[in-house]
Amino acid sequence: MLFRKDIPVSCAYCRHSAGTEVENTVLCSKCGVTPPKDKCRRFRYDPLKRIPKKAKAQDFSKFDEADFTL
């Protein structure tokens, strides 16, 4: 999922950006201080800056004890 082709353009995932101590701001080496959802024509995707969504917890309630024995 990190390397798919349809990544939304966002400064938060850009190679030229870096996080700041101030919440909801990104420091871009090309455009300066910008909001994380901003975008520009110099966008280059960096997969290491993207944090994937957590997987949903599995629901094992539909199984009983016999399903887990050999």
GROMACS .gro file of C-alpha atoms in nm:
model
   70
    1MET     CA    1   0.000   0.000   0.000
    2LEU     CA    2   0.290   0.238   0.055
    3PHE     CA    3   0.404   0.220  -0.307
    4ARG     CA    4   0.077   0.237  -0.494
    5LYS     CA    5   0.047   0.472  -0.791
    6ASP     CA    6  -0.251   0.682  -0.676
    7ILE     CA    7  -0.096   0.849  -0.369
    8PRO     CA    8  -0.273   1.177  -0.284
    9VAL     CA    9  -0.042   1.474  -0.332
   10SER     CA   10   0.031   1.619   0.012
   11CYS     CA   11   0.324   1.809   0.162
   12ALA     CA   12   0.323   1.563   0.452
   13TYR     CA   13   0.451   1.288   0.215
   14CYS     CA   14   0.693   1.504   0.014
   15ARG     CA   15   1.069   1.449  -0.008
   16HIS     CA   16   1.131   1.824   0.035
   17SER     CA   17   0.933   1.858   0.359
   18ALA     CA   18   1.013   1.807   0.725
   19GLY     CA   19   0.787   1.807   1.028
   20THR     CA   20   0.796   2.092   1.276
   21GLU     CA   21   0.733   2.119   1.648
   22VAL     CA   22   0.421   2.324   1.576
   23GLU     CA   23   0.122   2.101   1.514
   24ASN     CA   24  -0.037   2.111   1.166
   25THR     CA   25   0.263   2.269   0.991
   26VAL     CA   26   0.530   2.131   0.761
   27LEU     CA   27   0.860   2.297   0.672
   28CYS     CA   28   0.922   2.272   0.298
   29SER     CA   29   1.269   2.342   0.157
   30LYS     CA   30   1.105   2.488  -0.156
   31CYS     CA   31   0.797   2.676  -0.025
   32GLY     CA   32   0.864   2.743   0.344
   33VAL     CA   33   0.612   2.675   0.620
   34THR     CA   34   0.293   2.517   0.482
   35PRO     CA   35  -0.003   2.314   0.609
   36PRO     CA   36   0.040   1.935   0.568
   37LYS     CA   37  -0.248   1.904   0.319
   38ASP     CA   38  -0.096   2.168   0.089
   39LYS     CA   39   0.063   2.070  -0.242
   40CYS     CA   40   0.289   2.222  -0.505
   41ARG     CA   41   0.438   2.127  -0.841
   42ARG     CA   42   0.767   2.019  -0.681
   43PHE     CA   43   0.602   1.726  -0.500
   44ARG     CA   44   0.817   1.411  -0.486
   45TYR     CA   45   0.675   1.116  -0.295
   46ASP     CA   46   0.880   0.978  -0.004
   47PRO     CA   47   0.731   0.645   0.117
   48LEU     CA   48   0.923   0.659   0.446
   49LYS     CA   49   0.723   0.964   0.561
   50ARG     CA   50   0.389   0.792   0.521
   51ILE     CA   51   0.238   0.618   0.824
   52PRO     CA   52   0.000   0.338   0.717
   53LYS     CA   53  -0.339   0.302   0.879
   54LYS     CA   54  -0.369   0.044   1.156
   55ALA     CA   55  -0.526  -0.288   1.064
   56LYS     CA   56  -0.865  -0.360   1.212
   57ALA     CA   57  -0.870  -0.605   1.501
   58GLN     CA   58  -0.985  -0.951   1.404
   59ASP     CA   59  -1.317  -1.077   1.536
   60PHE     CA   60  -1.268  -1.430   1.669
   61SER     CA   61  -1.603  -1.447   1.847
   62LYS     CA   62  -1.758  -1.652   1.564
   63PHE     CA   63  -1.510  -1.939   1.633
   64ASP     CA   64  -1.530  -2.185   1.917
   65GLU     CA   65  -1.261  -2.385   2.102
   66ALA     CA   66  -1.284  -2.680   1.858
   67ASP     CA   67  -1.167  -2.462   1.569
   68PHE     CA   68  -0.831  -2.406   1.741
   69THR     CA   69  -0.743  -2.766   1.822
   70LEU     CA   70  -0.551  -3.016   1.610
   0.00000   0.00000   0.00000
